[in-house]
XYZ file of C-alpha atoms in Angstrom:
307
model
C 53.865 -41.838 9.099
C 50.410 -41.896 7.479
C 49.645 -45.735 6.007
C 46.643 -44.521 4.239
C 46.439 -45.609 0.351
C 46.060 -43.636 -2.645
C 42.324 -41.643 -2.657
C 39.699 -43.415 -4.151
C 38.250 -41.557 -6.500
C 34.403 -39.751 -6.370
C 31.646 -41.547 -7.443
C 31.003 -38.319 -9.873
C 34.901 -39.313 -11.434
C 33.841 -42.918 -11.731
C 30.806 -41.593 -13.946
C 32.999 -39.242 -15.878
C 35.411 -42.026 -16.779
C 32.567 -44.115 -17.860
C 30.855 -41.673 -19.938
C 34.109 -40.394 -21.707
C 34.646 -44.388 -22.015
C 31.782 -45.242 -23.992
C 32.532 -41.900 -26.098
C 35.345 -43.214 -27.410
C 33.359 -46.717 -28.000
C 30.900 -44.738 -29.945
C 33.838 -43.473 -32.428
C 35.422 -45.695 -34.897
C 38.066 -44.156 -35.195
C 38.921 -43.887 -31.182
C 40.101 -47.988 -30.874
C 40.621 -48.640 -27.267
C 43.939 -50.359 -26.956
C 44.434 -53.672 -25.221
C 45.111 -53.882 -21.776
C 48.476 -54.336 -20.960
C 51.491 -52.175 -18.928
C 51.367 -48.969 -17.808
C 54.458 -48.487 -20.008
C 52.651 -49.699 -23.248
C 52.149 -46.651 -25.760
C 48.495 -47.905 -26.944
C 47.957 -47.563 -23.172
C 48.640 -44.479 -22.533
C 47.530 -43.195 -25.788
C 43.991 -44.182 -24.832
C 44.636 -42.852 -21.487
C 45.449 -39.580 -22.770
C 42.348 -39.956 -25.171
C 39.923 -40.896 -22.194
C 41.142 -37.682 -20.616
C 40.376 -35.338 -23.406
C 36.842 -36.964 -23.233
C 36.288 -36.349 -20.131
C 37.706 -32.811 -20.122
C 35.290 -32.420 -22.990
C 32.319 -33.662 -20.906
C 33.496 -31.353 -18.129
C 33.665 -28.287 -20.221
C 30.382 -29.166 -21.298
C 28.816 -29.615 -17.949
C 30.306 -26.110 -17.276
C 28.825 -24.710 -20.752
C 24.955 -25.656 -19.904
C 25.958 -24.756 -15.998
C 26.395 -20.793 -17.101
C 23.688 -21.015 -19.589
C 21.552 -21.946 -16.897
C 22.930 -19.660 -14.544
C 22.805 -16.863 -16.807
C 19.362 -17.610 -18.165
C 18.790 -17.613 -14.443
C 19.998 -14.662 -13.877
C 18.022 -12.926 -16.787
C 14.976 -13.965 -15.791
C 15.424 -12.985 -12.205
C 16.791 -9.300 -13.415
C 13.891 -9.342 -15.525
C 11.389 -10.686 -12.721
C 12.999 -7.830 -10.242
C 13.220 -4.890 -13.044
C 9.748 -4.831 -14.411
C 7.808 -5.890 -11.244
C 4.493 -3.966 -11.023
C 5.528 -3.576 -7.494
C 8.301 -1.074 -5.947
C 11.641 -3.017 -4.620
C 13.979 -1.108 -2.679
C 17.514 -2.141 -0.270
C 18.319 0.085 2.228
C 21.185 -0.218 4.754
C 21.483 0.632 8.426
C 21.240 4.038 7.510
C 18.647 4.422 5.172
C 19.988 5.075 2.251
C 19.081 2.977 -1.182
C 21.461 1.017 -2.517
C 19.086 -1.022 -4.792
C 15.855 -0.490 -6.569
C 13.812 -1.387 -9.528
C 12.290 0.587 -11.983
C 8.496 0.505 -10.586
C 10.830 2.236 -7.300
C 12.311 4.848 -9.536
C 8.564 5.339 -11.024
C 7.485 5.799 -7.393
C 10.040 8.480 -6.619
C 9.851 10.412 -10.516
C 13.804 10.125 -10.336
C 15.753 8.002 -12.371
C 17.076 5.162 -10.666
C 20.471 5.507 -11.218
C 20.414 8.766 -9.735
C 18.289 7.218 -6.401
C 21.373 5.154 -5.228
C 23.178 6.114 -1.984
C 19.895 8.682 -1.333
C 18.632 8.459 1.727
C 15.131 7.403 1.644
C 13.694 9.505 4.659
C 13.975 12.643 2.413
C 11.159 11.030 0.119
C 9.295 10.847 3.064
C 6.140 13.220 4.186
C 7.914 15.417 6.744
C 5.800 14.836 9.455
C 6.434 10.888 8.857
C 9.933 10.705 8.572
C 10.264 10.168 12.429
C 7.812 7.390 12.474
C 9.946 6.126 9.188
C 12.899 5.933 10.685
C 11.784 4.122 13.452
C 9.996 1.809 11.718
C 13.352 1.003 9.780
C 15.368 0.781 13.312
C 12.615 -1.695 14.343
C 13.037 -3.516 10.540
C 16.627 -4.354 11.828
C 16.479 -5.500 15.083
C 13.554 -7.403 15.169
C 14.271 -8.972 11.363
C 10.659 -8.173 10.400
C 8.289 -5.903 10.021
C 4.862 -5.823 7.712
C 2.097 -3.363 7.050
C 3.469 -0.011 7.888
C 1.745 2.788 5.425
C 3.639 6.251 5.103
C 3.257 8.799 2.295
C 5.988 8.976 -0.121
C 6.419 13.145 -1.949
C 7.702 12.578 -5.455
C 9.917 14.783 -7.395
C 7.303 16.441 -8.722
C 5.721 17.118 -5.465
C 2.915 14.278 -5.531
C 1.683 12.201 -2.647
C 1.376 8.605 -3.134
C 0.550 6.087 0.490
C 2.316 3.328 0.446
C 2.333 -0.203 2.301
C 5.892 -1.038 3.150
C 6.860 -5.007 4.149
C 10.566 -5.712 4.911
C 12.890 -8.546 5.270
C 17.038 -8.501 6.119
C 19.462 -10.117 3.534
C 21.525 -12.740 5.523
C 23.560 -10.886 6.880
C 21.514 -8.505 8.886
C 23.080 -5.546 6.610
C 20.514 -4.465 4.449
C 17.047 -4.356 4.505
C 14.642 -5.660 1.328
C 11.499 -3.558 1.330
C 8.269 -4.121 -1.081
C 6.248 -1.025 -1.275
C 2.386 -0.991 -2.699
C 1.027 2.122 -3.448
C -2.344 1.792 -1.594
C -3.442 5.298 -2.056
C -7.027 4.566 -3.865
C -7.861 2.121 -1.308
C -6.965 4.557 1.727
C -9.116 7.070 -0.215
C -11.596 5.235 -0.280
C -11.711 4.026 3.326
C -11.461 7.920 4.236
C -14.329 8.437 2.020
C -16.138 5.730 3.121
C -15.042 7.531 6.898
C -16.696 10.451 6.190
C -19.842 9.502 4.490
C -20.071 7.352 8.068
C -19.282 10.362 9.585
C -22.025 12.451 7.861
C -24.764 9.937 8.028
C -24.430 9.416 11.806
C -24.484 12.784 12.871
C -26.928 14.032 10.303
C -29.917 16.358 11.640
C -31.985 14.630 9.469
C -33.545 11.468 10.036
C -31.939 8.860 7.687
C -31.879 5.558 7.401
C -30.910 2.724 4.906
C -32.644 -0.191 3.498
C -31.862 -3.386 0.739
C -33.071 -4.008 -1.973
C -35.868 -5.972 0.100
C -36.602 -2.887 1.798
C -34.923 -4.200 5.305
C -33.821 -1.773 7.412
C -29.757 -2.161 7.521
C -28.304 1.210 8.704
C -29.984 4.227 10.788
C -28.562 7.310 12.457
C -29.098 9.114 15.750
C -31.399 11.429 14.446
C -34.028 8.487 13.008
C -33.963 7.383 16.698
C -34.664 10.538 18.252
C -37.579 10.847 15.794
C -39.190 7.283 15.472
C -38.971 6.117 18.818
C -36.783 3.283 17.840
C -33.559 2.266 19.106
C -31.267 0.697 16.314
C -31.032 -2.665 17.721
C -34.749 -2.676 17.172
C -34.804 -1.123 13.704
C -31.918 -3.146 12.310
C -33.259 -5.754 10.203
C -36.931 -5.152 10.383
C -38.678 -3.736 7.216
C -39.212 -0.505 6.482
C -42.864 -1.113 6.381
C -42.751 -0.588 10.705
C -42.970 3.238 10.534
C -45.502 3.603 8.239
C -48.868 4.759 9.602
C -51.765 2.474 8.392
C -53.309 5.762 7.182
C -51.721 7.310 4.850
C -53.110 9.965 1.925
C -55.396 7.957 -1.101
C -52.891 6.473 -3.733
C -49.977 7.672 -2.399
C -48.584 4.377 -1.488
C -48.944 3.160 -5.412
C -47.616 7.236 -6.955
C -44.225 6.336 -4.550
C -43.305 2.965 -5.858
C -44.094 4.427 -9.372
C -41.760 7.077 -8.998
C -39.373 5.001 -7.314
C -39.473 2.370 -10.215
C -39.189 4.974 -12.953
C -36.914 7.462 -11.478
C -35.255 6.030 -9.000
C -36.145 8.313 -6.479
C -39.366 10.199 -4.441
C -40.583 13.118 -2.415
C -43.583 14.012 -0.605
C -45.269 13.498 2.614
C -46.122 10.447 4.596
C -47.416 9.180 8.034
C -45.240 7.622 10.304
C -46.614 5.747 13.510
C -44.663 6.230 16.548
C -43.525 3.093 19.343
C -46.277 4.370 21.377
C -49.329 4.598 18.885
C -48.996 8.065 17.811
C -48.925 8.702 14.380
C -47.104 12.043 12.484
C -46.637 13.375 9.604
C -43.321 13.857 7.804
C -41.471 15.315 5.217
C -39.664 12.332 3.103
C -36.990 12.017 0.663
C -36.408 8.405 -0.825
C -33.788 7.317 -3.273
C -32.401 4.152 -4.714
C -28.791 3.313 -4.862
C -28.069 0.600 -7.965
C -25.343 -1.091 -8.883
C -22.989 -0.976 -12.458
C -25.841 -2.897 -13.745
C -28.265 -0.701 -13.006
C -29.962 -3.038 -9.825
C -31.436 -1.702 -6.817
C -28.889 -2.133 -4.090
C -30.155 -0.474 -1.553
C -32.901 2.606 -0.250
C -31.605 6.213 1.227
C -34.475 7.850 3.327
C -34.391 11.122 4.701
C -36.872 12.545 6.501
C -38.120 15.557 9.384
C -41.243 15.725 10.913
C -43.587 18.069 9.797
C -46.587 18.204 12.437
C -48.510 15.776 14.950
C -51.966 14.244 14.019
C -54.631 15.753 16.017
């Protein structure tokens, strides 16, 4: 048989009791009785009085308790609903079972309509493999960050995105942010292809800043000047240029160049080995939004050897 006393009570009970206590101190019309018997009405009358206090103070603790929790809750909903940002849940088998509105916006569907779709089907089709793997790899290895697909819209546009994931506790569902990166993976192909262009140009071309340093060449500018790029790069401009050149030429280029922003005509160019030709040049400046010289585009063939 157990010999273990009545439970003490909490610490949080004790408090309670206090409070509700000096409650009924605070009223004048709430007189604590003596102390006495158990049996003595007064007693129990401010028993039963300290009790509705502290049911009182309980109910209250439970009032702000939801008006935090919902006020909580709104801002969360709020937070998650009008996120600039795409939020999608997917389970095991890819299909959506929660998104926001920026997700629906992605998609052109309402999102009401996108729950239980499977996501693949927004997918590029020759992605979707590479998708779904990506989402088998999401679960079993909890993680997974910086995979890019291309999402087709409703209405039949393409938008890349960068998807990161994370698994709810549970390991049932997977939270995905998506960030439509399509402008900056534009630009990088741009930026590609201009690379692409330059380097195997036929035409001589090379780059300078806005001191007229030498920062990019192409194959072509080696094949004509003589100079290897690690011994262009950094060196001004001012190398290839033949000490000879064609009475007031020098000063009509940098006027044109100032005014203009660009220049054409013929120059001499002196080779590595002494040899100076002529050549066919193209110059123009590349400025910035506030109209400053970044940098100096030069294109050029050569025309003829000096004799």
């Amino acid at each position: 048989m157990s010999t273990k006393g009545p439970m003490r009570p909490s610490r949080a009970a004790l408090e309670l009791r206090e409070r509700a206590n000096e409650r009924l101190q605070e009223n004048p019309d709430d007189k604590p009785a003596a102390p006495g018997a158990s049996d003595n009405p007064q007693r129990l009358l401010h028993e039963l009085q300290v009790y509705q206090v502290e049911l009182e103070l309980q109910n209250e603790q439970l009032e702000a308790a939801r008006s935090w929790v919902e006020a909580a809750l709104a801002s969360y909903t709020d937070l998650y609903d009008f996120a600039p940002v795409a939020y999608f849940t997917f389970d095991r088998a890819g299909a959506i079972s929660e998104t926001n509105l920026a997700g629906a916006k992605l998609l052109g569907i309402e999102r009401a309509r996108l729950l239980d779709k499977r996501f693949g089907v927004f997918v590029q089709d020759s992605e979707r493999g590479a998708f779904n793997a990506f989402l088998k790899r999401a679960f079993a290895e909890q993680a997974e960050a910086g995979f890019e697909l291309t999402l087709v819209a409703k209405d039949g546009s393409r938008r890349i995105v960068q998807i990161d994931t994370a698994l709810t506790g549970k390991g049932e569902s997977c939270h995905a942010v998506m960030v439509d990166v399509s402008a900056r993976v534009q630009r990088e192909r741009k930026s590609a292809l201009l690379a692409q262009v330059f380097s195997s140009a036929s035409e001589a071309m090379f780059i300078t800043d806005a001191a007229n340093l030498i920062v990019e060449v192409n194959a072509a500018f080696c094949a004509v000047t003589g100079y290897s790029e690690a011994q262009a790069l950094g060196q001004p401009a001012g190398m290839l240029r033949a000490q000879h050149q064609p009475p007031g030429s020098e000063q009509a280029r940098l006027r044109e160049l100032a005014a203009n922003g660009g220049w054409s005509g013929d120059s001499w160019h002196l080779h590595p080995n002494g040899d100076a030709y002529r050549v066919a040049e193209q110059v123009s400046a590349l400025r910035d939004g506030d109209g400053t010289v970044q940098h100096y585009v030069s294109r050029f063939r050569r025309a003829e050897a000096h004799h």
